[in-house]
Amino acid sequence: MFGDLSLNGTMTTVALFALVALTLGIIFYLRNRFKNSDLEALKEKYAGNEGGSVASRNKYPEVNAFDLSSTFWGYGLAIALATTVLGFSWTKYEKAVYVPDYDLSVDEEIEMEPPRTAEPPPPPPPPPPPVIEEVPEEEILEEDEPEFVDQDVEEETVIEEVVVEAPPPPPPPPPPVEDEIFKVVEQMPRFPGCEDISGGEAEKKKCAEEKMLQYIYKSLKYPAIARENGIEGRAILQFVVDKDGSVTEVNVVRDPGAGTGDAAKKVINAMNDMPTKWTPGKQRGRPVKVLYTLPVLFRLEG
């Protein structure tokens, strides 16, 4: 019966206030009715029945509020049912997000130096092999007998201290090798929210692009100075989607001006605060870093 009933916040609030006003009106009506009853007429009516049922709990039945207990009980159930129906029928509508219709692809080549990856230094050349020279037999001399030296220590013996130099410190380790950043991979990174849908890679890519545009234009704030001066255009940003789905190295490579590039960059950086990160790009089945190029269109409505 109430399956198709949907109320927004304003309608639900008005209905609740109406129920409260109705309840308060009934309370004030009954209070005034009992308060303005003609007591003298009731005394004359029940003058000879003091020992009967009139003298039980309430003296006069006309002002006995307990006679309406069943009515109050039914009214309370009706109010509870109405409140429950209002609670289940309250529908919160999301604000419509204006998404300009434009192509996400960037036809022209963006002149920007690709991120550099640190390469390890080349290994040192191997040492030359030792040269073995043959010694003629005539030069081989017989070994002399060892000379024994008296090494006894007496009080007058002066012992010279031998200073041993510390060995030189080991060379510093080579810098860590950073992962390569790809521009095109077999599976490009995708905005979260479409991994559980049915379909292939093309359907998931289209769904991810739609959700990404909705997120961007829901969070994007048109700079006031750009709006006042009528500045429109397309800001182009590049960022790296890391192997864990986080967004790093956000750069504005084309800026229409008046703070539009910074506004778009702020929205891209806020993607790391989402509960779900990007689906990272994959090359040969393993996650890799991917350089992602995203145009953001700034267009004044109507």
PDB file of C-alpha atoms in Angstrom:
ATOM      1  CA  MET A   1       0.000   0.000   0.000  1.00  0.00           C
ATOM      2  CA  PHE A   2       2.796   2.398   0.938  1.00  0.00           C
ATOM      3  CA  GLY A   3       5.431   0.860  -1.338  1.00  0.00           C
ATOM      4  CA  ASP A   4       5.455   3.752  -3.825  1.00  0.00           C
ATOM      5  CA  LEU A   5       5.088   6.522  -1.223  1.00  0.00           C
ATOM      6  CA  SER A   6       8.124   8.791  -1.166  1.00  0.00           C
ATOM      7  CA  LEU A   7       8.414  12.056   0.750  1.00  0.00           C
ATOM      8  CA  ASN A   8      11.211  14.556   0.801  1.00  0.00           C
ATOM      9  CA  GLY A   9      12.499  16.256   3.934  1.00  0.00           C
ATOM     10  CA  THR A  10      10.127  19.233   3.720  1.00  0.00           C
ATOM     11  CA  MET A  11       6.997  17.093   3.305  1.00  0.00           C
ATOM     12  CA  THR A  12       8.029  14.813   6.170  1.00  0.00           C
ATOM     13  CA  THR A  13       8.656  17.774   8.484  1.00  0.00           C
ATOM     14  CA  VAL A  14       5.269  19.337   7.642  1.00  0.00           C
ATOM     15  CA  ALA A  15       3.474  16.026   8.276  1.00  0.00           C
ATOM     16  CA  LEU A  16       5.164  15.598  11.675  1.00  0.00           C
ATOM     17  CA  PHE A  17       4.266  19.139  12.703  1.00  0.00           C
ATOM     18  CA  ALA A  18       0.665  18.478  11.626  1.00  0.00           C
ATOM     19  CA  LEU A  19       0.474  15.368  13.844  1.00  0.00           C
ATOM     20  CA  VAL A  20       1.917  17.265  16.796  1.00  0.00           C
ATOM     21  CA  ALA A  21      -0.490  20.170  16.253  1.00  0.00           C
ATOM     22  CA  LEU A  22      -3.460  17.767  16.031  1.00  0.00           C
ATOM     23  CA  THR A  23      -2.453  16.060  19.273  1.00  0.00           C
ATOM     24  CA  LEU A  24      -2.009  19.375  21.100  1.00  0.00           C
ATOM     25  CA  GLY A  25      -5.374  20.588  19.748  1.00  0.00           C
ATOM     26  CA  ILE A  26      -7.152  17.497  21.111  1.00  0.00           C
ATOM     27  CA  ILE A  27      -5.487  17.945  24.510  1.00  0.00           C
ATOM     28  CA  PHE A  28      -6.487  21.624  24.804  1.00  0.00           C
ATOM     29  CA  TYR A  29     -10.030  20.882  23.589  1.00  0.00           C
ATOM     30  CA  LEU A  30     -10.618  18.194  26.236  1.00  0.00           C
ATOM     31  CA  ARG A  31      -9.072  20.326  28.978  1.00  0.00           C
ATOM     32  CA  ASN A  32     -11.362  23.255  28.152  1.00  0.00           C
ATOM     33  CA  ARG A  33     -14.358  20.958  27.877  1.00  0.00           C
ATOM     34  CA  PHE A  34     -13.808  19.430  31.305  1.00  0.00           C
ATOM     35  CA  LYS A  35     -12.857  22.776  32.830  1.00  0.00           C
ATOM     36  CA  ASN A  36     -15.967  24.608  31.540  1.00  0.00           C
ATOM     37  CA  SER A  37     -18.446  21.940  32.590  1.00  0.00           C
ATOM     38  CA  ASP A  38     -21.460  23.240  34.570  1.00  0.00           C
ATOM     39  CA  LEU A  39     -20.778  21.803  38.010  1.00  0.00           C
ATOM     40  CA  GLU A  40     -24.015  23.166  39.507  1.00  0.00           C
ATOM     41  CA  ALA A  41     -26.081  21.339  36.906  1.00  0.00           C
ATOM     42  CA  LEU A  42     -24.165  18.122  37.576  1.00  0.00           C
ATOM     43  CA  LYS A  43     -24.768  18.471  41.333  1.00  0.00           C
ATOM     44  CA  GLU A  44     -28.512  18.840  40.802  1.00  0.00           C
ATOM     45  CA  LYS A  45     -28.514  15.885  38.375  1.00  0.00           C
ATOM     46  CA  TYR A  46     -26.806  13.491  40.798  1.00  0.00           C
ATOM     47  CA  ALA A  47     -28.153  14.939  44.061  1.00  0.00           C
ATOM     48  CA  GLY A  48     -29.794  11.689  45.173  1.00  0.00           C
ATOM     49  CA  ASN A  49     -27.129   9.227  43.921  1.00  0.00           C
ATOM     50  CA  GLU A  50     -24.238   9.860  46.336  1.00  0.00           C
ATOM     51  CA  GLY A  51     -24.181   6.233  47.477  1.00  0.00           C
ATOM     52  CA  GLY A  52     -24.317   4.690  44.035  1.00  0.00           C
ATOM     53  CA  SER A  53     -21.755   4.207  41.312  1.00  0.00           C
ATOM     54  CA  VAL A  54     -21.348   7.946  40.894  1.00  0.00           C
ATOM     55  CA  ALA A  55     -19.401   8.147  44.137  1.00  0.00           C
ATOM     56  CA  SER A  56     -16.818   5.548  43.057  1.00  0.00           C
ATOM     57  CA  ARG A  57     -13.704   6.988  41.380  1.00  0.00           C
ATOM     58  CA  ASN A  58     -15.003  10.096  39.614  1.00  0.00           C
ATOM     59  CA  LYS A  59     -17.958  11.918  41.033  1.00  0.00           C
ATOM     60  CA  TYR A  60     -19.559  12.811  37.705  1.00  0.00           C
ATOM     61  CA  PRO A  61     -19.324  10.608  34.564  1.00  0.00           C
ATOM     62  CA  GLU A  62     -19.519  13.631  32.242  1.00  0.00           C
ATOM     63  CA  VAL A  63     -16.076  14.786  33.392  1.00  0.00           C
ATOM     64  CA  ASN A  64     -14.508  11.350  33.726  1.00  0.00           C
ATOM     65  CA  ALA A  65     -11.454  11.298  31.413  1.00  0.00           C
ATOM     66  CA  PHE A  66     -10.959   7.555  31.940  1.00  0.00           C
ATOM     67  CA  ASP A  67     -14.059   6.828  29.895  1.00  0.00           C
ATOM     68  CA  LEU A  68     -11.974   7.910  26.839  1.00  0.00           C
ATOM     69  CA  SER A  69      -9.093   5.501  27.535  1.00  0.00           C
ATOM     70  CA  SER A  70      -9.914   3.218  24.624  1.00  0.00           C
ATOM     71  CA  THR A  71     -10.180   6.248  22.314  1.00  0.00           C
ATOM     72  CA  PHE A  72      -6.815   7.609  23.467  1.00  0.00           C
ATOM     73  CA  TRP A  73      -5.259   4.168  23.050  1.00  0.00           C
ATOM     74  CA  GLY A  74      -6.485   3.881  19.476  1.00  0.00           C
ATOM     75  CA  TYR A  75      -5.382   7.426  18.695  1.00  0.00           C
ATOM     76  CA  GLY A  76      -1.893   6.668  20.069  1.00  0.00           C
ATOM     77  CA  LEU A  77      -1.614   3.579  17.853  1.00  0.00           C
ATOM     78  CA  ALA A  78      -2.693   5.621  14.839  1.00  0.00           C
ATOM     79  CA  ILE A  79      -0.068   8.298  15.608  1.00  0.00           C
ATOM     80  CA  ALA A  80       2.639   5.633  16.012  1.00  0.00           C
ATOM     81  CA  LEU A  81       1.654   3.996  12.709  1.00  0.00           C
ATOM     82  CA  ALA A  82       1.616   7.331  10.914  1.00  0.00           C
ATOM     83  CA  THR A  83       5.045   8.235  12.300  1.00  0.00           C
ATOM     84  CA  THR A  84       6.433   4.869  11.192  1.00  0.00           C
ATOM     85  CA  VAL A  85       5.040   5.309   7.676  1.00  0.00           C
ATOM     86  CA  LEU A  86       6.552   8.793   7.481  1.00  0.00           C
ATOM     87  CA  GLY A  87       9.920   7.477   8.623  1.00  0.00           C
ATOM     88  CA  PHE A  88       9.998   4.712   6.019  1.00  0.00           C
ATOM     89  CA  SER A  89       8.682   7.003   3.279  1.00  0.00           C
ATOM     90  CA  TRP A  90      11.256   9.739   3.871  1.00  0.00           C
ATOM     91  CA  THR A  91      13.411   9.719   0.753  1.00  0.00           C
ATOM     92  CA  LYS A  92      16.625  11.720   0.539  1.00  0.00           C
ATOM     93  CA  TYR A  93      17.228  12.874  -2.986  1.00  0.00           C
ATOM     94  CA  GLU A  94      20.787  13.552  -4.097  1.00  0.00           C
ATOM     95  CA  LYS A  95      21.483  16.905  -5.647  1.00  0.00           C
ATOM     96  CA  ALA A  96      21.724  16.697  -9.418  1.00  0.00           C
ATOM     97  CA  VAL A  97      25.314  17.169 -10.597  1.00  0.00           C
ATOM     98  CA  TYR A  98      25.857  19.143 -13.795  1.00  0.00           C
ATOM     99  CA  VAL A  99      28.421  17.261 -15.888  1.00  0.00           C
ATOM    100  CA  PRO A 100      29.438  18.986 -19.136  1.00  0.00           C
ATOM    101  CA  ASP A 101      29.329  16.797 -22.205  1.00  0.00           C
ATOM    102  CA  TYR A 102      32.875  16.564 -23.517  1.00  0.00           C
ATOM    103  CA  ASP A 103      35.460  14.007 -24.528  1.00  0.00           C
ATOM    104  CA  LEU A 104      37.996  12.901 -21.944  1.00  0.00           C
ATOM    105  CA  SER A 105      40.627  12.122 -24.555  1.00  0.00           C
ATOM    106  CA  VAL A 106      43.405  14.616 -25.278  1.00  0.00           C
ATOM    107  CA  ASP A 107      44.193  14.701 -28.986  1.00  0.00           C
ATOM    108  CA  GLU A 108      47.203  16.997 -28.937  1.00  0.00           C
ATOM    109  CA  GLU A 109      50.491  15.879 -27.494  1.00  0.00           C
ATOM    110  CA  ILE A 110      51.204  17.377 -24.096  1.00  0.00           C
ATOM    111  CA  GLU A 111      54.726  18.772 -24.076  1.00  0.00           C
ATOM    112  CA  MET A 112      55.881  17.759 -20.676  1.00  0.00           C
ATOM    113  CA  GLU A 113      58.996  16.010 -19.551  1.00  0.00           C
ATOM    114  CA  PRO A 114      58.083  12.508 -18.402  1.00  0.00           C
ATOM    115  CA  PRO A 115      58.871  11.625 -14.808  1.00  0.00           C
ATOM    116  CA  ARG A 116      62.415  10.479 -14.429  1.00  0.00           C
ATOM    117  CA  THR A 117      63.208   7.204 -12.788  1.00  0.00           C
ATOM    118  CA  ALA A 118      66.475   6.865 -10.906  1.00  0.00           C
ATOM    119  CA  GLU A 119      68.821   4.376 -12.548  1.00  0.00           C
ATOM    120  CA  PRO A 120      71.549   2.558 -10.595  1.00  0.00           C
ATOM    121  CA  PRO A 121      75.130   3.580 -11.437  1.00  0.00           C
ATOM    122  CA  PRO A 122      77.001   1.198 -13.728  1.00  0.00           C
ATOM    123  CA  PRO A 123      79.221  -1.329 -11.922  1.00  0.00           C
ATOM    124  CA  PRO A 124      82.965  -0.559 -11.810  1.00  0.00           C
ATOM    125  CA  PRO A 125      85.127  -2.357 -14.384  1.00  0.00           C
ATOM    126  CA  PRO A 126      86.718  -5.591 -13.176  1.00  0.00           C
ATOM    127  CA  PRO A 127      90.373  -5.385 -12.099  1.00  0.00           C
ATOM    128  CA  PRO A 128      92.964  -6.588 -14.614  1.00  0.00           C
ATOM    129  CA  PRO A 129      94.150 -10.158 -14.112  1.00  0.00           C
ATOM    130  CA  PRO A 130      97.500 -10.553 -12.272  1.00  0.00           C
ATOM    131  CA  VAL A 131     100.583 -11.020 -14.407  1.00  0.00           C
ATOM    132  CA  ILE A 132     102.681 -14.011 -13.379  1.00  0.00           C
ATOM    133  CA  GLU A 133     106.366 -13.650 -14.202  1.00  0.00           C
ATOM    134  CA  GLU A 134     108.670 -16.613 -14.231  1.00  0.00           C
ATOM    135  CA  VAL A 135     111.762 -16.256 -12.017  1.00  0.00           C
ATOM    136  CA  PRO A 136     114.935 -17.976 -13.293  1.00  0.00           C
ATOM    137  CA  GLU A 137     116.394 -20.642 -11.047  1.00  0.00           C
ATOM    138  CA  GLU A 138     119.671 -18.767 -10.703  1.00  0.00           C
ATOM    139  CA  GLU A 139     117.958 -15.953  -8.775  1.00  0.00           C
ATOM    140  CA  ILE A 140     116.356 -18.236  -6.225  1.00  0.00           C
ATOM    141  CA  LEU A 141     118.455 -17.903  -3.094  1.00  0.00           C
ATOM    142  CA  GLU A 142     118.430 -20.150  -0.207  1.00  0.00           C
ATOM    143  CA  GLU A 143     116.404 -18.883   2.674  1.00  0.00           C
ATOM    144  CA  ASP A 144     118.427 -17.508   5.562  1.00  0.00           C
ATOM    145  CA  GLU A 145     118.032 -18.994   8.921  1.00  0.00           C
ATOM    146  CA  PRO A 146     115.586 -17.070  11.085  1.00  0.00           C
ATOM    147  CA  GLU A 147     117.097 -14.583  13.471  1.00  0.00           C
ATOM    148  CA  PHE A 148     115.842 -14.893  17.019  1.00  0.00           C
ATOM    149  CA  VAL A 149     115.349 -11.584  18.851  1.00  0.00           C
ATOM    150  CA  ASP A 150     115.183 -11.311  22.602  1.00  0.00           C
ATOM    151  CA  GLN A 151     111.682 -10.069  23.454  1.00  0.00           C
ATOM    152  CA  ASP A 152     111.986  -9.987  27.252  1.00  0.00           C
ATOM    153  CA  VAL A 153     110.451  -6.868  28.831  1.00  0.00           C
ATOM    154  CA  GLU A 154     112.192  -5.189  31.774  1.00  0.00           C
ATOM    155  CA  GLU A 155     111.384  -2.094  33.794  1.00  0.00           C
ATOM    156  CA  GLU A 156     113.773   0.051  31.795  1.00  0.00           C
ATOM    157  CA  THR A 157     112.402  -1.142  28.485  1.00  0.00           C
ATOM    158  CA  VAL A 158     110.592   1.604  26.590  1.00  0.00           C
ATOM    159  CA  ILE A 159     107.554   0.357  24.739  1.00  0.00           C
ATOM    160  CA  GLU A 160     106.560   2.334  21.720  1.00  0.00           C
ATOM    161  CA  GLU A 161     102.831   2.681  21.107  1.00  0.00           C
ATOM    162  CA  VAL A 162     101.689   1.488  17.753  1.00  0.00           C
ATOM    163  CA  VAL A 163      98.889   3.604  16.317  1.00  0.00           C
ATOM    164  CA  VAL A 164      96.539   1.555  14.177  1.00  0.00           C
ATOM    165  CA  GLU A 165      94.678   3.633  11.643  1.00  0.00           C
ATOM    166  CA  ALA A 166      90.945   3.003  11.382  1.00  0.00           C
ATOM    167  CA  PRO A 167      89.792   1.426   8.128  1.00  0.00           C
ATOM    168  CA  PRO A 168      88.066   3.753   5.688  1.00  0.00           C
ATOM    169  CA  PRO A 169      84.245   3.846   5.912  1.00  0.00           C
ATOM    170  CA  PRO A 170      82.363   1.616   3.503  1.00  0.00           C
ATOM    171  CA  PRO A 171      80.930   3.296   0.405  1.00  0.00           C
ATOM    172  CA  PRO A 172      77.291   4.469   0.662  1.00  0.00           C
ATOM    173  CA  PRO A 173      74.663   2.070  -0.688  1.00  0.00           C
ATOM    174  CA  PRO A 174      73.281   2.835  -4.134  1.00  0.00           C
ATOM    175  CA  PRO A 175      69.988   4.773  -4.240  1.00  0.00           C
ATOM    176  CA  PRO A 176      66.838   2.639  -4.404  1.00  0.00           C
ATOM    177  CA  VAL A 177      65.547   1.899  -7.850  1.00  0.00           C
ATOM    178  CA  GLU A 178      62.162   3.514  -8.447  1.00  0.00           C
ATOM    179  CA  ASP A 179      59.478   1.724 -10.377  1.00  0.00           C
ATOM    180  CA  GLU A 180      58.991   2.697 -13.983  1.00  0.00           C
ATOM    181  CA  ILE A 181      56.050   4.982 -14.746  1.00  0.00           C
ATOM    182  CA  PHE A 182      54.049   3.831 -17.765  1.00  0.00           C
ATOM    183  CA  LYS A 183      51.907   5.969 -20.043  1.00  0.00           C
ATOM    184  CA  VAL A 184      49.989   3.143 -21.717  1.00  0.00           C
ATOM    185  CA  VAL A 185      49.440  -0.292 -20.166  1.00  0.00           C
ATOM    186  CA  GLU A 186      47.360  -3.331 -20.952  1.00  0.00           C
ATOM    187  CA  GLN A 187      44.759  -2.399 -18.305  1.00  0.00           C
ATOM    188  CA  MET A 188      44.530   1.314 -17.583  1.00  0.00           C
ATOM    189  CA  PRO A 189      43.679   2.469 -14.034  1.00  0.00           C
ATOM    190  CA  ARG A 190      39.987   3.004 -13.252  1.00  0.00           C
ATOM    191  CA  PHE A 191      38.076   5.241 -10.860  1.00  0.00           C
ATOM    192  CA  PRO A 192      36.513   3.171  -8.019  1.00  0.00           C
ATOM    193  CA  GLY A 193      32.910   2.019  -7.952  1.00  0.00           C
ATOM    194  CA  CYS A 194      32.577  -0.112 -11.072  1.00  0.00           C
ATOM    195  CA  GLU A 195      34.555  -3.267 -10.356  1.00  0.00           C
ATOM    196  CA  ASP A 196      31.501  -5.278  -9.285  1.00  0.00           C
ATOM    197  CA  ILE A 197      29.339  -4.577 -12.329  1.00  0.00           C
ATOM    198  CA  SER A 198      28.750  -7.232 -14.938  1.00  0.00           C
ATOM    199  CA  GLY A 199      30.472  -6.792 -18.258  1.00  0.00           C
ATOM    200  CA  GLY A 200      33.900  -6.577 -19.762  1.00  0.00           C
ATOM    201  CA  GLU A 201      36.698  -4.030 -19.592  1.00  0.00           C
ATOM    202  CA  ALA A 202      34.918  -1.607 -21.941  1.00  0.00           C
ATOM    203  CA  GLU A 203      31.789  -1.458 -19.764  1.00  0.00           C
ATOM    204  CA  LYS A 204      33.839  -0.990 -16.595  1.00  0.00           C
ATOM    205  CA  LYS A 205      35.907   1.754 -18.222  1.00  0.00           C
ATOM    206  CA  LYS A 206      32.798   3.651 -19.328  1.00  0.00           C
ATOM    207  CA  CYS A 207      31.193   3.309 -15.890  1.00  0.00           C
ATOM    208  CA  ALA A 208      34.412   4.471 -14.179  1.00  0.00           C
ATOM    209  CA  GLU A 209      34.645   7.556 -16.405  1.00  0.00           C
ATOM    210  CA  GLU A 210      31.025   8.499 -15.637  1.00  0.00           C
ATOM    211  CA  LYS A 211      31.530   8.131 -11.887  1.00  0.00           C
ATOM    212  CA  MET A 212      34.784  10.089 -12.061  1.00  0.00           C
ATOM    213  CA  LEU A 213      33.088  12.983 -13.856  1.00  0.00           C
ATOM    214  CA  GLN A 214      30.237  12.979 -11.331  1.00  0.00           C
ATOM    215  CA  TYR A 215      32.753  13.074  -8.473  1.00  0.00           C
ATOM    216  CA  ILE A 216      34.789  15.880 -10.078  1.00  0.00           C
ATOM    217  CA  TYR A 217      31.874  18.183 -10.861  1.00  0.00           C
ATOM    218  CA  LYS A 218      30.210  17.478  -7.530  1.00  0.00           C
ATOM    219  CA  SER A 219      33.369  18.542  -5.676  1.00  0.00           C
ATOM    220  CA  LEU A 220      34.647  21.196  -8.098  1.00  0.00           C
ATOM    221  CA  LYS A 221      34.143  24.822  -7.080  1.00  0.00           C
ATOM    222  CA  TYR A 222      34.257  27.355  -9.870  1.00  0.00           C
ATOM    223  CA  PRO A 223      36.647  30.126  -8.744  1.00  0.00           C
ATOM    224  CA  ALA A 224      34.800  33.368  -8.077  1.00  0.00           C
ATOM    225  CA  ILE A 225      37.297  35.490  -9.990  1.00  0.00           C
ATOM    226  CA  ALA A 226      36.982  33.214 -13.023  1.00  0.00           C
ATOM    227  CA  ARG A 227      33.179  33.332 -12.849  1.00  0.00           C
ATOM    228  CA  GLU A 228      33.132  37.134 -12.546  1.00  0.00           C
ATOM    229  CA  ASN A 229      35.442  37.540 -15.540  1.00  0.00           C
ATOM    230  CA  GLY A 230      33.687  34.900 -17.642  1.00  0.00           C
ATOM    231  CA  ILE A 231      36.778  32.706 -17.959  1.00  0.00           C
ATOM    232  CA  GLU A 232      36.076  29.285 -19.447  1.00  0.00           C
ATOM    233  CA  GLY A 233      38.333  26.606 -20.814  1.00  0.00           C
ATOM    234  CA  ARG A 234      39.786  23.193 -20.285  1.00  0.00           C
ATOM    235  CA  ALA A 235      42.413  22.569 -17.623  1.00  0.00           C
ATOM    236  CA  ILE A 236      44.585  19.534 -18.319  1.00  0.00           C
ATOM    237  CA  LEU A 237      46.113  17.692 -15.391  1.00  0.00           C
ATOM    238  CA  GLN A 238      48.507  14.791 -15.159  1.00  0.00           C
ATOM    239  CA  PHE A 239      48.909  12.557 -12.133  1.00  0.00           C
ATOM    240  CA  VAL A 240      50.332   9.157 -11.323  1.00  0.00           C
ATOM    241  CA  VAL A 241      48.093   6.322 -10.161  1.00  0.00           C
ATOM    242  CA  ASP A 242      50.347   4.279  -7.897  1.00  0.00           C
ATOM    243  CA  LYS A 243      50.400   0.500  -7.571  1.00  0.00           C
ATOM    244  CA  ASP A 244      48.142   0.691  -4.493  1.00  0.00           C
ATOM    245  CA  GLY A 245      45.613   2.973  -6.218  1.00  0.00           C
ATOM    246  CA  SER A 246      46.708   6.221  -4.543  1.00  0.00           C
ATOM    247  CA  VAL A 247      47.059   9.434  -6.566  1.00  0.00           C
ATOM    248  CA  THR A 248      50.467  11.143  -6.522  1.00  0.00           C
ATOM    249  CA  GLU A 249      52.447  13.784  -8.423  1.00  0.00           C
ATOM    250  CA  VAL A 250      49.470  15.893  -9.500  1.00  0.00           C
ATOM    251  CA  ASN A 251      50.548  18.581 -11.985  1.00  0.00           C
ATOM    252  CA  VAL A 252      48.622  21.168 -13.983  1.00  0.00           C
ATOM    253  CA  VAL A 253      50.062  21.108 -17.511  1.00  0.00           C
ATOM    254  CA  ARG A 254      47.494  23.491 -19.030  1.00  0.00           C
ATOM    255  CA  ASP A 255      45.719  26.187 -17.001  1.00  0.00           C
ATOM    256  CA  PRO A 256      42.961  28.498 -18.326  1.00  0.00           C
ATOM    257  CA  GLY A 257      43.855  30.910 -15.525  1.00  0.00           C
ATOM    258  CA  ALA A 258      42.083  32.721 -12.678  1.00  0.00           C
ATOM    259  CA  GLY A 259      42.559  29.813 -10.275  1.00  0.00           C
ATOM    260  CA  THR A 260      40.809  27.173 -12.380  1.00  0.00           C
ATOM    261  CA  GLY A 261      43.873  24.934 -12.536  1.00  0.00           C
ATOM    262  CA  ASP A 262      44.369  25.055  -8.765  1.00  0.00           C
ATOM    263  CA  ALA A 263      40.673  24.284  -8.206  1.00  0.00           C
ATOM    264  CA  ALA A 264      40.919  21.179 -10.413  1.00  0.00           C
ATOM    265  CA  LYS A 265      44.170  20.124  -8.733  1.00  0.00           C
ATOM    266  CA  LYS A 266      42.528  20.344  -5.304  1.00  0.00           C
ATOM    267  CA  VAL A 267      39.758  17.984  -6.417  1.00  0.00           C
ATOM    268  CA  ILE A 268      42.265  15.465  -7.794  1.00  0.00           C
ATOM    269  CA  ASN A 269      44.328  15.513  -4.579  1.00  0.00           C
ATOM    270  CA  ALA A 270      41.146  14.901  -2.559  1.00  0.00           C
ATOM    271  CA  MET A 271      40.738  11.522  -4.291  1.00  0.00           C
ATOM    272  CA  ASN A 272      43.144  10.071  -1.724  1.00  0.00           C
ATOM    273  CA  ASP A 273      40.537  10.820   0.977  1.00  0.00           C
ATOM    274  CA  MET A 274      37.895   8.610  -0.653  1.00  0.00           C
ATOM    275  CA  PRO A 275      37.010   5.370   1.178  1.00  0.00           C
ATOM    276  CA  THR A 276      37.992   3.330  -1.896  1.00  0.00           C
ATOM    277  CA  LYS A 277      41.098   3.980  -3.953  1.00  0.00           C
ATOM    278  CA  TRP A 278      41.570   3.675  -7.689  1.00  0.00           C
ATOM    279  CA  THR A 279      41.937   0.307  -9.343  1.00  0.00           C
ATOM    280  CA  PRO A 280      45.627   0.395 -10.360  1.00  0.00           C
ATOM    281  CA  GLY A 281      46.776  -0.199 -13.893  1.00  0.00           C
ATOM    282  CA  LYS A 282      48.251  -3.570 -14.780  1.00  0.00           C
ATOM    283  CA  GLN A 283      50.974  -4.643 -17.158  1.00  0.00           C
ATOM    284  CA  ARG A 284      51.444  -8.364 -17.705  1.00  0.00           C
ATOM    285  CA  GLY A 285      49.124  -9.071 -14.804  1.00  0.00           C
ATOM    286  CA  ARG A 286      50.991  -7.051 -12.159  1.00  0.00           C
ATOM    287  CA  PRO A 287      50.121  -3.579 -10.783  1.00  0.00           C
ATOM    288  CA  VAL A 288      52.303  -0.750 -12.101  1.00  0.00           C
ATOM    289  CA  LYS A 289      52.473   3.039 -11.877  1.00  0.00           C
ATOM    290  CA  VAL A 290      50.597   4.777 -14.675  1.00  0.00           C
ATOM    291  CA  LEU A 291      50.677   8.417 -15.784  1.00  0.00           C
ATOM    292  CA  TYR A 292      47.053   9.522 -16.219  1.00  0.00           C
ATOM    293  CA  THR A 293      46.027  12.605 -18.244  1.00  0.00           C
ATOM    294  CA  LEU A 294      42.674  14.171 -17.330  1.00  0.00           C
ATOM    295  CA  PRO A 295      41.010  17.244 -18.900  1.00  0.00           C
ATOM    296  CA  VAL A 296      38.618  19.213 -16.655  1.00  0.00           C
ATOM    297  CA  LEU A 297      36.208  21.527 -18.457  1.00  0.00           C
ATOM    298  CA  PHE A 298      35.221  24.848 -16.901  1.00  0.00           C
ATOM    299  CA  ARG A 299      32.021  26.091 -18.502  1.00  0.00           C
ATOM    300  CA  LEU A 300      29.589  28.670 -17.147  1.00  0.00           C
ATOM    301  CA  GLU A 301      25.964  27.504 -17.125  1.00  0.00           C
ATOM    302  CA  GLY A 302      23.406  29.361 -19.218  1.00  0.00           C
TER     303      GLY A 302
END
